[in-house]
Amino acid sequence: MNKTEITRQINRKKSFLCVGLDTDIDKIPAHLKIHPEGVFEFNKQIIDATKDFTVAYKINTAFYESQGVQGWVALEKTLDYIPDDIFKIADAKRGDIGNTAEHYAKTFFETYPFDAVTLNAYMGGDTIKPFLKYKNKWAILLALTSNAGAEDFETLKVGERKLYEEVLIKSSEWGSREQIMYVVGATRPEAISDIRKIVPNHFLLVPGVGAQGGDLQKICEYGLNKDGGLLINASRSIIYASSGENFAMEAGKEAEKLQKEMEGLLARVK
Amino acid sequence: MNKTEITRQINRKKSFLCVGLDTDIDKIPAHLKIHPEGVFEFNKQIIDATKDFTVAYKINTAFYESQGVQGWVALEKTLDYIPDDIFKIADAKRGDIGNTAEHYAKTFFETYPFDAVTLNAYMGGDTIKPFLKYKNKWAILLALTSNAGAEDFETLKVGERKLYEEVLIKSSEWGSREQIMYVVGATRPEAISDIRKIVPNHFLLVPGVGAQGGDLQKICEYGLNKDGGLLINASRSIIYASSGENFAMEAGKEAEKLQKEMEGLLARVK
């Protein structure tokens, strides 16, 4: 999916919401824990309930990998079930040397039909470039993350700049803004203003709204641009909005609430 | 597997070789490409031919993931086939926030019985700590890697130190040397001398000998310590030593050649 198609979808749905399918077999409602395909069935109902309000789904691979082969089967079925016009992100945070990176790119862009994969650029440009060979596919690089540990290395001073700013500057030369997005945690809205000075036109994937407490209004004030320029992810606050049999309906309500808020915020930048 | 057991194995086999099972379906001999379980059959024969010369196997998960579900089946069967007394490393380079990191730890330490997993610490300590809760399991953190891209960020100056040195210093406080190892590329033997000043007693996993051209003698001169302290990985130079039906025999010869060289190098530090 290319940038124009993402922006068109944002304008049509009046939303830049991404729903995170961090589906934990231990957290799904009791009646689905005993279902032979509980994780897929859960995702299917979540997708049905939220697809009108969201422009992207983010599949956190860890939750599927930890289930072994049946987890990958659930991932594949989930991916097939997501409507074609919705952006599909593998939140996998891979990163390895060229030879191995090619296999990771193959995994997410050929074996599985994701539009984008999150990547860790610590090992440098040659670990990212194999992903940029694919047309209309996206590498989403970790810049400044939402967790406390971001202070350990990401915000350290490298000369005049912070490490994550160095990542933004250097990596934005490896490919175009039609190929690269950045992960910026919602818990650091003030940093988004600085980040927009370095990458004014790139899309930012912003996790941390909802359970992690990020402030949607502030993020949008600094982060929205004429293309939209933001994909705001909420996972737990939507998919676990209720632990009962009404989980999908409640998830839909949470997604709609965020979509309505986003509609208002989008109207302000027009 | 704990540190004492690793050292005991090194002393018994007079080897600190790790064989990397980066098994690429496109590179295995023709007669195995048409085998219904070609990747596993290849690994099985490689393991039979090399197990007397190696103390560890490193499974590069990218090569299995790219094959989808059948890749994970091959990974599982390979892991079951590796003798119990040999150290099993998942070269997966994961790294994510606590909640997700717990699922990655579960993947490699519970769902699959690896002894160790390679991790990327860019996102900080809270992404590593969930792996340190497991007794006799190891987190192997990326420090200075063997690829050209290591110059992009890893070697940048953060104050007085380089970024990878900051990773070593900070992360060595998160757990003990019975829990943490470091990846240091074989293509930078001169750096191993500096690294040993920071982490004199930690095990180092050193990929890049063989196809990537690292110098074994120099690495050992700087890196060996009284416990061994090194796991030297060779992948392509062993597993693809021959592309014919004699691939396993040739792999065994390459592994034995490295083992003999290691035997001489170990004798020097005694």
mmCIF file of C-alpha atoms in Angstrom, chain A residues 22 24-27 60-63 65-69 72-73 76 91-97 99-100 103-104 106-108 111-112 120-127 142-154 156-159 163-164 166-167 170-171 174 212 236, chain B residues 22 24-27 60-63 65-69 72-73 76 91-97 99-100 103-104 106-108 111-112 120-127 142-154 156-159 163-164 166-167 170-171 174 212 236:
data_model
loop_
_atom_site.group_PDB
_atom_site.id
_atom_site.type_symbol
_atom_site.label_atom_id
_atom_site.label_comp_id
_atom_site.label_asym_id
_atom_site.label_seq_id
_atom_site.Cartn_x
_atom_site.Cartn_y
_atom_site.Cartn_z
ATOM 1 C CA ASP A 22 -1.573 -8.127 20.783
ATOM 2 C CA ASP A 24 -2.761 -12.972 24.463
ATOM 3 C CA ILE A 25 -4.328 -16.419 24.779
ATOM 4 C CA ASP A 26 -4.399 -15.933 28.576
ATOM 5 C CA LYS A 27 -6.378 -12.705 28.322
ATOM 6 C CA ASN A 60 2.496 -8.027 17.510
ATOM 7 C CA THR A 61 4.343 -11.164 16.435
ATOM 8 C CA ALA A 62 5.564 -12.056 19.957
ATOM 9 C CA PHE A 63 2.055 -13.034 21.037
ATOM 10 C CA GLU A 65 5.332 -16.831 18.222
ATOM 11 C CA SER A 66 4.922 -17.740 21.869
ATOM 12 C CA GLN A 67 2.149 -20.149 20.815
ATOM 13 C CA GLY A 68 4.450 -22.034 18.443
ATOM 14 C CA VAL A 69 3.163 -23.326 15.120
ATOM 15 C CA TRP A 72 1.655 -18.685 13.206
ATOM 16 C CA VAL A 73 -1.459 -20.356 11.829
ATOM 17 C CA GLU A 76 -1.866 -16.139 8.914
ATOM 18 C CA ASP A 91 5.241 -5.397 14.825
ATOM 19 C CA ALA A 92 8.277 -7.659 14.851
ATOM 20 C CA LYS A 93 11.204 -5.279 15.574
ATOM 21 C CA ARG A 94 13.641 -7.335 13.525
ATOM 22 C CA GLY A 95 17.168 -6.286 12.576
ATOM 23 C CA ASP A 96 20.079 -8.389 11.333
ATOM 24 C CA ILE A 97 22.867 -8.401 8.710
ATOM 25 C CA ASN A 99 21.894 -11.945 4.269
ATOM 26 C CA THR A 100 19.567 -12.578 7.217
ATOM 27 C CA HIS A 103 15.038 -13.577 4.882
ATOM 28 C CA TYR A 104 13.155 -11.401 7.343
ATOM 29 C CA LYS A 106 10.844 -12.337 2.642
ATOM 30 C CA THR A 107 8.994 -13.487 5.779
ATOM 31 C CA PHE A 108 6.899 -10.360 6.175
ATOM 32 C CA THR A 111 5.498 -15.421 2.919
ATOM 33 C CA TYR A 112 3.015 -13.199 4.785
ATOM 34 C CA ASN A 120 15.468 -1.945 14.942
ATOM 35 C CA ALA A 121 18.285 -0.002 13.251
ATOM 36 C CA TYR A 122 20.973 -0.458 15.962
ATOM 37 C CA MET A 123 23.070 -2.583 13.564
ATOM 38 C CA GLY A 124 22.967 0.067 10.832
ATOM 39 C CA GLY A 125 21.848 0.741 7.285
ATOM 40 C CA ASP A 126 22.809 -2.560 5.697
ATOM 41 C CA THR A 127 20.319 -4.290 8.007
ATOM 42 C CA LEU A 142 12.295 2.417 16.014
ATOM 43 C CA ALA A 143 13.185 5.990 16.898
ATOM 44 C CA LEU A 144 11.992 7.000 20.379
ATOM 45 C CA THR A 145 9.955 4.340 22.139
ATOM 46 C CA SER A 146 7.292 4.650 24.835
ATOM 47 C CA ASN A 147 8.964 2.590 27.585
ATOM 48 C CA ALA A 148 11.068 3.805 30.524
ATOM 49 C CA GLY A 149 14.103 1.996 29.070
ATOM 50 C CA ALA A 150 14.158 4.501 26.199
ATOM 51 C CA GLU A 151 16.307 6.622 28.540
ATOM 52 C CA ASP A 152 19.036 3.952 28.640
ATOM 53 C CA PHE A 153 20.333 4.505 25.107
ATOM 54 C CA GLU A 154 17.818 6.203 22.786
ATOM 55 C CA LEU A 156 21.811 9.596 25.104
ATOM 56 C CA LYS A 157 23.718 12.485 23.604
ATOM 57 C CA VAL A 158 25.748 11.578 20.509
ATOM 58 C CA GLY A 159 27.655 14.802 19.897
ATOM 59 C CA LEU A 163 20.809 8.933 19.558
ATOM 60 C CA TYR A 164 17.220 8.666 18.288
ATOM 61 C CA GLU A 166 20.821 10.497 14.813
ATOM 62 C CA VAL A 167 18.753 7.443 13.815
ATOM 63 C CA LYS A 170 20.858 8.969 9.045
ATOM 64 C CA SER A 171 18.069 6.546 8.202
ATOM 65 C CA TRP A 174 18.455 5.289 3.200
ATOM 66 C CA GLN A 212 0.239 3.309 28.378
ATOM 67 C CA ARG A 236 -5.036 -3.291 25.149
ATOM 68 C CA ASP B 22 21.442 -20.651 8.798
ATOM 69 C CA ASP B 24 18.552 -21.652 3.406
ATOM 70 C CA ILE B 25 16.175 -23.873 1.426
ATOM 71 C CA ASP B 26 17.616 -22.392 -1.781
ATOM 72 C CA LYS B 27 21.180 -23.350 -0.876
ATOM 73 C CA ASN B 60 19.133 -18.245 12.795
ATOM 74 C CA THR B 61 15.373 -17.870 13.074
ATOM 75 C CA ALA B 62 15.022 -15.719 9.910
ATOM 76 C CA PHE B 63 15.776 -18.692 7.674
ATOM 77 C CA GLU B 65 10.420 -17.886 9.620
ATOM 78 C CA SER B 66 10.719 -17.133 5.925
ATOM 79 C CA GLN B 67 9.355 -20.640 5.239
ATOM 80 C CA GLY B 68 6.197 -19.981 7.252
ATOM 81 C CA VAL B 69 4.673 -22.717 9.405
ATOM 82 C CA TRP B 72 8.882 -23.508 12.450
ATOM 83 C CA VAL B 73 8.225 -27.239 12.246
ATOM 84 C CA GLU B 76 11.370 -27.537 16.304
ATOM 85 C CA ASP B 91 19.718 -16.077 16.881
ATOM 86 C CA ALA B 92 16.570 -13.996 16.801
ATOM 87 C CA LYS B 93 17.748 -10.492 17.795
ATOM 88 C CA ARG B 94 14.454 -9.658 19.482
ATOM 89 C CA GLY B 95 13.799 -6.596 21.627
ATOM 90 C CA ASP B 96 10.495 -5.049 22.714
ATOM 91 C CA ILE B 97 8.742 -3.544 25.759
ATOM 92 C CA ASN B 99 4.811 -7.024 28.159
ATOM 93 C CA THR B 100 5.904 -8.176 24.696
ATOM 94 C CA HIS B 103 6.144 -13.322 25.236
ATOM 95 C CA TYR B 104 9.439 -13.483 23.355
ATOM 96 C CA LYS B 106 8.274 -17.540 26.608
ATOM 97 C CA THR B 107 8.776 -18.329 22.906
ATOM 98 C CA PHE B 108 12.442 -19.192 23.178
ATOM 99 C CA THR B 111 7.633 -23.029 23.846
ATOM 100 C CA TYR B 112 11.044 -23.925 22.364
ATOM 101 C CA ASN B 120 18.914 -6.031 20.705
ATOM 102 C CA ALA B 121 19.113 -3.620 23.649
ATOM 103 C CA TYR B 122 18.383 -0.360 21.771
ATOM 104 C CA MET B 123 15.068 0.028 23.646
ATOM 105 C CA GLY B 124 16.768 -0.357 27.051
ATOM 106 C CA GLY B 125 16.878 -2.482 30.164
ATOM 107 C CA ASP B 126 13.167 -3.111 30.615
ATOM 108 C CA THR B 127 13.175 -4.939 27.265
ATOM 109 C CA LEU B 142 24.253 -7.241 20.552
ATOM 110 C CA ALA B 143 27.312 -5.139 21.307
ATOM 111 C CA LEU B 144 29.568 -4.618 18.289
ATOM 112 C CA THR B 145 28.450 -6.507 15.195
ATOM 113 C CA SER B 146 30.448 -7.782 12.211
ATOM 114 C CA ASN B 147 28.696 -5.848 9.433
ATOM 115 C CA ALA B 148 29.722 -2.567 7.805
ATOM 116 C CA GLY B 149 26.584 -0.901 9.209
ATOM 117 C CA ALA B 150 28.038 -1.235 12.729
ATOM 118 C CA GLU B 151 29.720 2.119 11.976
ATOM 119 C CA ASP B 152 26.331 3.851 11.589
ATOM 120 C CA PHE B 153 25.410 3.848 15.281
ATOM 121 C CA GLU B 154 27.268 1.214 17.335
ATOM 122 C CA LEU B 156 29.350 6.543 17.565
ATOM 123 C CA LYS B 157 30.788 8.469 20.484
ATOM 124 C CA VAL B 158 28.408 8.871 23.421
ATOM 125 C CA GLY B 159 30.355 11.225 25.641
ATOM 126 C CA LEU B 163 27.716 3.416 22.003
ATOM 127 C CA TYR B 164 28.524 -0.323 22.107
ATOM 128 C CA GLU B 166 27.855 2.082 26.824
ATOM 129 C CA VAL B 167 25.674 -0.963 26.039
ATOM 130 C CA LYS B 170 25.010 -0.446 31.397
ATOM 131 C CA SER B 171 23.700 -3.904 30.545
ATOM 132 C CA TRP B 174 21.144 -5.733 34.624
ATOM 133 C CA GLN B 212 32.867 -13.110 6.738
ATOM 134 C CA ARG B 236 28.189 -20.772 5.809
#
